[in-house]
Amino acid sequence: MYDLAIIGGGPGGYVAAERAGAAGLKVVLFEKKSLGGVCLNEGCIPTKTLLYSAKVYNYAVNGDHYGVYVKDPAYKYEEFVSRKDKVVRKLVGGIKAAMKGFKVEVVNESAMIQGRSAEGITVSAAGTDYVARNLLVCSGSEAVVPPFPGLKEAGDVIVTNREILALKEQPKELVVIGGGVIGMEFAAFYSTLGTKVTVVEMLPKILGPLDDEISTMLQGIYAKRGINFCLRCKVTGIEGNTVVYEDPEGKVCRVSGDKILVSVGRRANLQGFGLENLGVEMTLNKAGRPVGIKVDEKMRTNIPGVYAAGDVTGFSMLAHTASREGEVAVNNILGKADRMRYNAIPGVVYTNPEVAGVGLTEGEAKAKGIDFTVVKLPMAYSGRFVAENEGGEGICKIIVGKKYREVLGVHMLGNPCSEILAAACIAIEGEMTLEQLKEVVFPHPTVSEIIKETAFSLK
Ligand code: NAI
């Protein structure tokens, strides 16, 4: 008998397994592919490894801005890919070791939920039954590939985030369908290496949920570097290596590439592992279709002893959300009071410059009818930013509640905002006011000081 069975070894599942193991629970973790899930094997980590290689190359190309002259800067794409594979192997190895350290039993097989009885929940894998008092479902998500006419016939020209990472050769021309996070990170990577990139996005802006001003700035930066953005453009079909779309005036247009990346969102993995044998309740979309496992703030489903965390819940599909949700589930299994809060979930886009934000955007604050003020400063108000970002653009914005002057949101463009965002996360999670934030001593000289500087600029 196990205290906890976990289905899925991504950042939801393996972090929960670590926490549960550390607390002395007897844990079995089922993973049919590789520990680390999408994040480690075909998402966050491999993309960040490739993007960093491209950044180093970019430094070499632009070394003269800093007085450094690199003769004929060059890169080897296959070495980018092999380094990416090496990093993934190393980190997967790290998780394996951690599982061992926390005495988590890892079953590298497909799990199937059989049902629930007085003894517990039975999960089978490779002909063996495992019975546990609690079950945590962290089965993740997969890329949505809409049934565009001609898509099947296009064959391996079509790639998602998974196949594009395995390419052995750099595409000369890339068409990206969907200018969201995945689309923009790959567009940024390949355009840095000289691939001709076109982004076809149906909305009027890239990076939909992000602050409007920041996504417009980022689009401007990449448009100057040669990315062709087709906004308000609806894809109507694929003809071989050509994407057919309607422009805002309804004119039929075509754009070709040797690869076509489909990055139009992800959907929760809800099928094929026996959820129906438990009768787990789902969240439904407007059309009445299930989009995720329904959970409460303790990550409990409608079935006693059954929890869910991560992308399978169908919202906030981010690795760090999944990990925290997994922790909340484990704490509740342990009888510790804990609940999931979504008001301070950070979001980062690893373009160059990076975009990072946490809390409400102006648009969201408006939609919620909150009385707020926006205060913003160019990143150039940070000495360290100026020292390290020759000609770099950037902005820091803080959204502040008018009545209590509480920090509601912080949104930034400029390197290395992914690294300094944690300060803003703490301010929002800790419900700090702008005055409390101003009293914090930030290290000097760091780009993080821009947050404090921006706070002080509100009269
Ligand atoms: P997304 O939801 O971020 O963006 C999809 C985009 O495709 C949207 O802008 C949407 O308007 C557009 N779109 C949808 N259908 C379209 C069509 N038929 N034609 C043209 N455009 C269309 O989804 P994405 O980029 O696939 O990412 C999936 C998930 O992975 C997200 O939840 C994201 O948060 C997560 N992720 C996070 C990363 C990070 O934190 N840095 C990196 C990569 C992914």
Coordinates of C-alpha atoms and ligand atoms in Angstrom, one line a residue:
M1 CA 0.0 0.0 0.0
Y2 CA 1.3 3.4 -1.0
D3 CA 0.4 6.7 0.6
L4 CA 0.5 8.5 -2.8
A5 CA 0.5 7.4 -6.4
I6 CA 1.4 10.1 -8.9
I7 CA 0.7 9.9 -12.6
G8 CA 3.1 12.0 -14.6
G9 CA 6.8 12.9 -13.9
G10 CA 6.8 16.5 -15.1
P11 CA 7.3 19.6 -12.9
G12 CA 3.9 18.9 -11.2
G13 CA 4.6 15.2 -10.5
Y14 CA 8.2 15.1 -9.7
V15 CA 8.2 18.1 -7.4
A16 CA 5.2 16.6 -5.6
A17 CA 7.0 13.3 -5.3
E18 CA 10.1 15.0 -3.8
R19 CA 8.0 16.9 -1.3
A20 CA 6.0 13.8 -0.4
G21 CA 9.1 11.7 -0.1
A22 CA 10.8 14.3 2.0
A23 CA 7.8 14.2 4.4
G24 CA 8.1 10.4 4.7
L25 CA 5.2 9.3 2.5
K26 CA 5.5 6.1 0.5
V27 CA 5.3 7.3 -3.1
V28 CA 5.0 5.6 -6.4
L29 CA 5.5 7.8 -9.5
F30 CA 4.4 6.6 -13.0
E31 CA 6.1 8.1 -16.1
K32 CA 5.7 6.5 -19.5
K33 CA 8.4 8.7 -21.2
S34 CA 11.1 10.5 -19.5
L35 CA 11.2 12.1 -16.0
G36 CA 11.0 15.9 -16.3
G37 CA 8.0 15.9 -18.6
V38 CA 7.5 18.4 -21.4
C39 CA 9.3 21.1 -19.4
L40 CA 12.6 19.3 -19.2
N41 CA 12.4 17.1 -22.4
E42 CA 10.7 19.2 -25.0
G43 CA 9.9 22.6 -23.5
C44 CA 11.4 25.0 -21.0
I45 CA 14.9 23.6 -20.6
P46 CA 15.8 22.6 -24.2
T47 CA 14.4 25.9 -25.6
K48 CA 16.3 27.9 -23.1
T49 CA 19.5 26.0 -23.9
L50 CA 19.1 26.7 -27.6
L51 CA 18.2 30.4 -27.0
Y52 CA 21.3 30.8 -24.8
S53 CA 23.5 29.5 -27.6
A54 CA 21.9 31.9 -30.0
K55 CA 22.4 34.7 -27.5
V56 CA 26.1 33.9 -27.2
Y57 CA 26.4 34.0 -31.0
N58 CA 24.5 37.3 -31.0
Y59 CA 27.1 38.7 -28.5
A60 CA 29.9 37.6 -30.9
V61 CA 28.2 39.2 -33.8
N62 CA 27.6 42.5 -31.9
G63 CA 30.8 42.4 -29.9
D64 CA 31.9 45.7 -31.5
H65 CA 29.2 47.5 -29.5
Y66 CA 31.3 46.7 -26.5
G67 CA 34.7 47.1 -28.0
V68 CA 35.1 43.4 -28.7
Y69 CA 35.9 42.4 -32.3
V70 CA 35.2 38.8 -33.2
K71 CA 36.4 37.9 -36.7
D72 CA 33.8 36.0 -38.8
P73 CA 31.5 34.9 -35.9
A74 CA 30.1 31.5 -36.7
Y75 CA 28.1 28.7 -35.1
K76 CA 27.4 25.0 -35.7
Y77 CA 23.7 24.3 -35.5
E78 CA 24.4 20.6 -34.8
E79 CA 26.5 21.6 -31.7
F80 CA 23.6 23.7 -30.4
V81 CA 21.4 20.6 -30.7
S82 CA 24.0 18.3 -29.1
R83 CA 24.5 20.7 -26.2
K84 CA 20.8 20.9 -25.7
D85 CA 20.6 17.1 -25.6
K86 CA 23.5 17.0 -23.1
V87 CA 21.8 19.5 -20.8
V88 CA 18.5 17.6 -20.9
R89 CA 20.3 14.3 -20.1
K90 CA 22.1 15.9 -17.2
L91 CA 19.0 17.3 -15.7
V92 CA 16.9 14.2 -16.2
G93 CA 19.7 12.3 -14.4
G94 CA 19.4 14.9 -11.6
I95 CA 15.7 14.1 -11.2
K96 CA 16.3 10.4 -11.2
A97 CA 18.9 10.8 -8.4
A98 CA 16.5 13.0 -6.5
M99 CA 13.7 10.4 -6.8
K100 CA 16.1 7.8 -5.4
G101 CA 17.2 10.2 -2.6
F102 CA 13.6 10.7 -1.6
K103 CA 12.8 7.0 -1.8
V104 CA 10.2 7.5 -4.5
E105 CA 9.5 4.4 -6.5
V106 CA 9.6 5.3 -10.2
V107 CA 7.7 3.1 -12.6
N108 CA 8.7 3.8 -16.2
E109 CA 5.5 2.5 -17.7
S110 CA 2.1 3.7 -18.9
A111 CA -0.3 3.9 -15.9
M112 CA -4.0 3.0 -16.0
I113 CA -6.4 3.9 -13.2
Q114 CA -8.6 0.9 -12.4
G115 CA -10.9 2.4 -9.8
R116 CA -11.4 3.2 -6.2
S117 CA -12.4 0.8 -3.4
A118 CA -12.4 0.8 0.4
E119 CA -8.7 0.0 0.4
G120 CA -7.7 2.8 -1.9
I121 CA -7.1 3.7 -5.5
T122 CA -5.8 1.0 -7.8
V123 CA -3.4 2.0 -10.7
S124 CA -2.0 -0.7 -12.9
A125 CA 1.2 -0.6 -15.0
A126 CA 2.8 -3.4 -17.0
G127 CA 0.5 -6.0 -15.4
T128 CA 1.2 -5.0 -11.8
D129 CA -1.4 -3.4 -9.5
Y130 CA -0.4 -0.5 -7.2
V131 CA -2.9 0.5 -4.5
A132 CA -2.5 3.9 -2.9
R133 CA -4.5 6.0 -0.4
N134 CA -4.2 9.1 -2.5
L135 CA -3.7 9.8 -6.2
L136 CA -2.2 12.9 -7.8
V137 CA -2.9 13.3 -11.5
C138 CA -0.2 15.3 -13.3
S139 CA -0.6 14.0 -16.8
G140 CA 0.2 17.3 -18.5
S141 CA -0.8 18.6 -21.9
E142 CA 0.0 18.3 -25.6
A143 CA 0.2 20.7 -28.5
V144 CA -3.1 21.5 -30.2
V145 CA -2.8 20.9 -33.9
P146 CA -6.0 22.2 -35.6
P147 CA -7.3 20.1 -38.6
F148 CA -6.2 22.7 -41.2
P149 CA -7.1 21.4 -44.7
G150 CA -4.0 20.0 -46.2
L151 CA -2.2 19.6 -42.9
K152 CA -1.9 15.8 -43.1
E153 CA -0.6 15.9 -46.7
A154 CA 2.1 18.4 -45.6
G155 CA 3.8 15.5 -43.6
D156 CA 7.0 16.4 -41.7
V157 CA 7.0 20.0 -42.9
I158 CA 4.6 20.5 -40.0
V159 CA 6.3 20.6 -36.6
T160 CA 5.2 21.4 -33.1
N161 CA 7.4 22.3 -30.1
R162 CA 8.5 18.7 -29.9
E163 CA 9.6 18.0 -33.5
I164 CA 11.2 21.4 -34.0
L165 CA 13.6 20.6 -31.1
A166 CA 14.7 17.5 -32.9
L167 CA 15.5 19.1 -36.2
K168 CA 19.0 18.2 -37.3
E169 CA 19.2 21.2 -39.7
Q170 CA 18.3 24.8 -39.3
P171 CA 15.3 25.7 -41.5
K172 CA 16.1 28.5 -44.1
E173 CA 12.6 29.7 -43.9
L174 CA 10.2 29.1 -41.1
V175 CA 6.5 29.9 -40.9
V176 CA 5.1 30.1 -37.3
I177 CA 1.3 29.7 -36.9
G178 CA 0.4 31.4 -33.6
G179 CA 2.4 34.3 -32.1
G180 CA 2.1 33.1 -28.5
V181 CA 4.9 32.1 -26.2
I182 CA 6.1 29.1 -28.0
G183 CA 5.8 30.8 -31.4
M184 CA 7.8 33.9 -30.3
E185 CA 10.6 31.9 -28.6
F186 CA 11.2 29.8 -31.7
A187 CA 10.8 32.8 -34.0
A188 CA 13.4 34.7 -31.9
F189 CA 15.8 31.8 -31.9
Y190 CA 15.7 31.1 -35.6
S191 CA 15.7 34.7 -36.7
T192 CA 18.9 35.3 -34.6
L193 CA 20.5 32.6 -36.7
G194 CA 19.4 34.2 -40.0
T195 CA 16.3 32.0 -40.7
K196 CA 13.7 34.0 -42.6
V197 CA 10.7 33.9 -40.1
T198 CA 7.1 34.8 -40.7
V199 CA 4.6 34.8 -37.8
V200 CA 0.9 34.4 -38.7
E201 CA -1.3 35.3 -35.7
M202 CA -5.0 35.7 -35.8
L203 CA -5.2 38.3 -33.0
P204 CA -4.3 41.9 -33.4
K205 CA -1.2 41.4 -31.2
I206 CA 1.4 38.8 -30.4
L207 CA 1.7 37.3 -27.0
G208 CA -2.1 37.8 -26.3
P209 CA -2.3 37.9 -22.5
L210 CA 0.8 40.1 -22.1
D211 CA 0.8 43.8 -21.4
D212 CA -0.1 45.5 -24.7
E213 CA 2.6 48.2 -24.7
I214 CA 5.3 45.6 -24.0
S215 CA 4.2 43.1 -26.7
T216 CA 4.0 46.0 -29.2
M217 CA 7.6 47.0 -28.3
L218 CA 8.8 43.5 -28.6
Q219 CA 7.1 43.1 -32.0
G220 CA 8.8 46.3 -33.1
I221 CA 12.2 45.1 -32.0
Y222 CA 11.9 41.8 -33.9
A223 CA 10.2 43.4 -37.0
K224 CA 13.4 45.6 -37.2
R225 CA 15.5 42.4 -37.1
G226 CA 13.5 41.0 -40.0
I227 CA 10.6 38.9 -38.7
N228 CA 7.6 39.3 -40.8
F229 CA 4.4 39.6 -38.6
C230 CA 1.0 38.9 -40.2
L231 CA -1.5 39.9 -37.5
R232 CA -5.3 39.6 -37.7
C233 CA -4.5 36.8 -40.1
K234 CA -6.6 33.6 -40.1
V235 CA -5.0 30.4 -41.4
T236 CA -7.3 28.6 -43.8
G237 CA -5.2 25.8 -45.0
I238 CA -1.8 24.3 -45.8
E239 CA -0.6 23.5 -49.4
G240 CA 2.6 21.5 -49.1
N241 CA 5.1 23.8 -47.5
T242 CA 2.8 26.9 -47.9
V243 CA 0.5 28.4 -45.3
V244 CA -2.7 29.9 -46.8
Y245 CA -4.3 32.6 -44.7
E246 CA -6.8 35.5 -45.0
D247 CA -5.5 38.9 -44.2
P248 CA -7.6 41.5 -42.3
E249 CA -9.2 42.6 -45.5
G250 CA -10.2 39.0 -46.4
K251 CA -7.6 38.7 -49.2
V252 CA -6.1 35.2 -49.6
C253 CA -2.4 35.2 -49.0
R254 CA 0.4 32.6 -49.0
V255 CA 3.7 32.2 -47.2
S256 CA 6.1 29.3 -47.6
G257 CA 8.8 27.8 -45.4
D258 CA 10.8 24.6 -45.3
K259 CA 9.2 24.1 -41.9
I260 CA 5.8 25.2 -40.5
L261 CA 5.6 25.5 -36.7
V262 CA 2.1 25.0 -35.3
S263 CA 2.0 26.8 -31.9
V264 CA -1.6 27.7 -31.3
G265 CA -1.9 26.5 -27.7
R266 CA -2.0 23.3 -25.7
R267 CA -4.7 21.0 -24.4
A268 CA -4.8 18.9 -21.2
N269 CA -4.1 15.2 -21.4
L270 CA -7.4 13.7 -20.1
Q271 CA -7.7 10.5 -21.9
G272 CA -6.1 7.1 -22.1
F273 CA -5.3 6.4 -18.5
G274 CA -8.6 5.6 -16.9
L275 CA -9.9 8.9 -15.4
E276 CA -13.4 7.7 -16.4
N277 CA -13.0 4.7 -14.0
L278 CA -13.0 7.2 -11.1
G279 CA -15.7 9.6 -12.4
V280 CA -13.5 12.6 -12.0
E281 CA -15.3 15.8 -12.8
M282 CA -14.1 18.1 -15.6
T283 CA -14.1 21.8 -16.3
L284 CA -16.1 22.3 -19.5
N285 CA -15.6 25.0 -22.1
K286 CA -18.4 27.1 -23.6
A287 CA -19.0 24.3 -26.1
G288 CA -19.4 21.8 -23.3
R289 CA -16.1 20.0 -24.0
P290 CA -13.8 19.0 -21.1
V291 CA -10.7 21.2 -21.0
G292 CA -9.2 20.1 -17.7
I293 CA -9.7 18.3 -14.4
K294 CA -11.8 20.4 -12.1
V295 CA -10.0 21.1 -8.8
D296 CA -10.6 23.3 -5.8
E297 CA -8.0 25.6 -4.2
K298 CA -6.5 22.6 -2.4
M299 CA -6.1 20.8 -5.7
R300 CA -8.8 18.3 -4.8
T301 CA -11.0 16.8 -7.4
N302 CA -14.6 15.7 -6.7
I303 CA -13.3 12.2 -5.8
P304 CA -12.0 11.9 -2.2
G305 CA -8.2 11.2 -2.2
V306 CA -7.8 12.2 -5.8
Y307 CA -5.9 15.4 -6.6
A308 CA -4.7 17.0 -9.8
A309 CA -1.9 19.5 -10.6
G310 CA -0.3 21.1 -13.6
D311 CA -1.4 21.5 -17.2
V312 CA -4.1 18.7 -16.8
T313 CA -6.2 21.3 -14.8
G314 CA -6.4 23.2 -18.1
F315 CA -5.4 26.7 -17.0
S316 CA -2.1 28.5 -16.1
M317 CA -0.1 25.9 -18.2
L318 CA 3.3 26.8 -16.7
A319 CA 5.9 24.6 -15.1
H320 CA 6.2 26.7 -12.0
T321 CA 2.4 26.7 -11.5
A322 CA 2.4 22.9 -11.8
S323 CA 5.1 22.6 -9.2
R324 CA 3.4 24.8 -6.7
E325 CA 0.0 23.1 -7.3
G326 CA 1.8 19.7 -6.7
E327 CA 3.1 21.1 -3.4
V328 CA -0.3 22.3 -2.4
A329 CA -1.8 18.9 -3.1
V330 CA 0.9 17.2 -1.0
N331 CA 0.5 19.6 1.9
N332 CA -3.2 18.9 1.9
I333 CA -2.6 15.1 1.9
L334 CA -0.3 15.7 4.8
G335 CA -3.0 17.6 6.6
K336 CA -1.2 20.9 6.4
A337 CA -3.3 24.0 5.6
D338 CA -2.3 25.2 2.2
R339 CA -4.2 26.6 -0.8
M340 CA -3.3 27.6 -4.4
R341 CA -3.3 31.3 -5.3
Y342 CA -3.0 32.5 -8.9
N343 CA -2.6 36.2 -8.4
A344 CA 1.2 36.2 -8.3
I345 CA 2.1 33.6 -11.0
P346 CA 5.0 35.0 -13.0
G347 CA 5.2 34.7 -16.8
V348 CA 8.4 35.0 -18.8
V349 CA 9.0 35.0 -22.6
Y350 CA 12.7 34.2 -23.3
T351 CA 13.1 36.4 -26.3
N352 CA 16.1 38.7 -26.5
P353 CA 15.2 41.1 -24.8
E354 CA 13.2 39.1 -22.4
V355 CA 9.7 39.9 -21.3
A356 CA 8.6 39.2 -17.7
G357 CA 5.5 40.0 -15.8
V358 CA 3.5 39.1 -12.7
G359 CA 0.1 40.1 -11.5
L360 CA -2.5 42.1 -13.2
T361 CA -1.8 43.9 -16.5
E362 CA -3.5 47.3 -17.2
G363 CA -6.0 45.5 -19.4
E364 CA -6.9 43.0 -16.7
A365 CA -7.2 45.6 -14.0
K366 CA -9.5 47.6 -16.2
A367 CA -11.6 44.5 -17.0
K368 CA -11.9 43.8 -13.3
G369 CA -13.1 47.4 -12.7
I370 CA -10.2 48.1 -10.3
D371 CA -9.3 51.7 -9.7
F372 CA -5.5 51.7 -10.4
T373 CA -2.6 53.8 -11.4
V374 CA 0.2 52.9 -13.8
V375 CA 3.7 54.0 -13.2
K376 CA 6.5 53.3 -15.7
L377 CA 10.1 54.0 -16.4
P378 CA 12.5 53.1 -19.3
M379 CA 15.0 50.4 -18.3
A380 CA 17.7 53.0 -19.0
Y381 CA 17.1 54.4 -15.5
S382 CA 19.1 51.4 -14.3
G383 CA 22.8 52.0 -14.4
R384 CA 23.6 48.4 -14.7
F385 CA 21.1 48.0 -17.6
V386 CA 22.9 50.8 -19.5
A387 CA 26.3 49.3 -18.8
E388 CA 25.3 45.9 -20.2
N389 CA 22.7 46.6 -22.9
E390 CA 24.3 48.9 -25.5
G391 CA 21.4 50.5 -27.4
G392 CA 19.0 48.2 -25.5
E393 CA 15.3 49.0 -25.2
G394 CA 13.3 48.3 -22.1
I395 CA 10.6 49.3 -19.8
C396 CA 9.3 48.6 -16.3
K397 CA 5.7 49.2 -15.4
I398 CA 4.0 48.8 -12.0
I399 CA 0.2 48.7 -11.6
V400 CA -0.8 50.1 -8.2
G401 CA -4.2 50.1 -6.6
K402 CA -5.4 53.7 -6.1
K403 CA -7.0 53.3 -2.7
Y404 CA -4.5 51.1 -0.7
R405 CA -1.5 51.7 -3.1
E406 CA -1.0 47.9 -3.2
V407 CA 1.3 46.4 -5.9
L408 CA -1.1 44.7 -8.3
G409 CA 1.2 43.9 -11.2
V410 CA 4.8 44.4 -12.5
H411 CA 5.6 44.0 -16.2
M412 CA 9.0 44.4 -17.8
L413 CA 10.9 44.3 -21.1
G414 CA 14.7 44.2 -21.0
N415 CA 17.4 41.8 -19.9
P416 CA 17.6 40.1 -17.5
C417 CA 14.0 40.8 -16.4
S418 CA 13.3 37.0 -16.0
E419 CA 15.9 37.0 -13.2
I420 CA 14.7 40.1 -11.3
L421 CA 11.0 39.3 -11.6
A422 CA 11.1 37.2 -8.4
A423 CA 11.3 40.5 -6.4
A424 CA 8.0 41.6 -7.8
C425 CA 6.4 38.1 -7.2
I426 CA 7.3 38.4 -3.5
A427 CA 5.8 42.0 -3.4
I428 CA 2.5 40.8 -4.9
E429 CA 2.4 37.5 -3.0
G430 CA 3.2 39.4 0.2
E431 CA 0.5 42.0 -0.6
M432 CA 3.0 44.8 -0.2
T433 CA 2.1 48.4 -0.8
L434 CA 4.3 50.6 -3.0
E435 CA 5.6 52.3 0.2
Q436 CA 6.7 49.0 1.6
L437 CA 8.4 48.1 -1.6
K438 CA 10.3 51.4 -1.6
E439 CA 11.7 50.5 1.8
V440 CA 13.4 47.4 0.5
V441 CA 17.1 47.7 0.0
F442 CA 17.9 46.5 -3.5
P443 CA 21.5 45.5 -4.4
H444 CA 23.4 48.1 -6.4
P445 CA 24.3 48.1 -9.2
T446 CA 21.7 45.7 -10.4
V447 CA 18.9 45.9 -13.0
S448 CA 16.5 44.9 -10.2
E449 CA 16.8 48.5 -8.9
I450 CA 14.5 49.5 -11.8
I451 CA 11.6 48.1 -9.8
K452 CA 12.4 50.4 -6.8
E453 CA 13.1 53.3 -9.1
T454 CA 9.8 52.9 -10.9
A455 CA 8.0 52.7 -7.5
F456 CA 9.6 56.0 -6.5
S457 CA 8.6 57.7 -9.7
L458 CA 4.9 57.6 -8.7
K459 CA 4.1 61.0 -7.1
Ligands
NAI1 P1 -0.3 30.4 -26.6 O1 -1.7 30.3 -26.1 O2 0.7 31.2 -25.8 O3 -0.4 31.1 -28.0 C1 -1.1 30.6 -29.1 C2 -1.3 31.7 -30.1 O4 -1.8 31.2 -31.3 C3 -2.3 32.8 -29.6 O5 -1.7 34.1 -29.8 C4 -3.5 32.6 -30.6 O6 -4.2 33.7 -30.8 C5 -2.8 32.0 -31.8 N1 -3.7 31.2 -32.7 C6 -4.6 30.2 -32.3 N2 -5.1 29.7 -33.4 C7 -4.6 30.3 -34.5 C8 -4.8 30.1 -35.9 N3 -5.6 29.3 -36.3 N4 -4.1 30.9 -36.7 C9 -3.2 31.9 -36.2 N5 -3.0 32.0 -34.9 C10 -3.7 31.3 -34.0 O7 0.2 28.9 -26.9 P2 1.6 28.3 -27.2 O8 2.5 29.4 -27.7 O9 1.3 27.2 -28.1 O10 2.1 27.9 -25.8 C11 1.4 26.8 -25.1 C12 1.6 26.9 -23.6 O11 2.9 26.6 -23.3 C13 1.1 28.2 -23.0 O12 0.2 28.0 -22.0 C14 2.4 28.8 -22.5 O13 2.2 29.5 -21.3 C15 3.3 27.6 -22.3 N6 4.7 28.0 -22.5 C16 5.3 28.8 -21.7 C17 6.6 29.2 -21.9 C18 7.3 30.1 -21.0 O14 6.8 30.3 -19.9 N7 8.3 30.8 -21.3 C19 7.3 28.8 -23.1 C20 6.6 28.0 -24.0 C21 5.3 27.6 -23.7

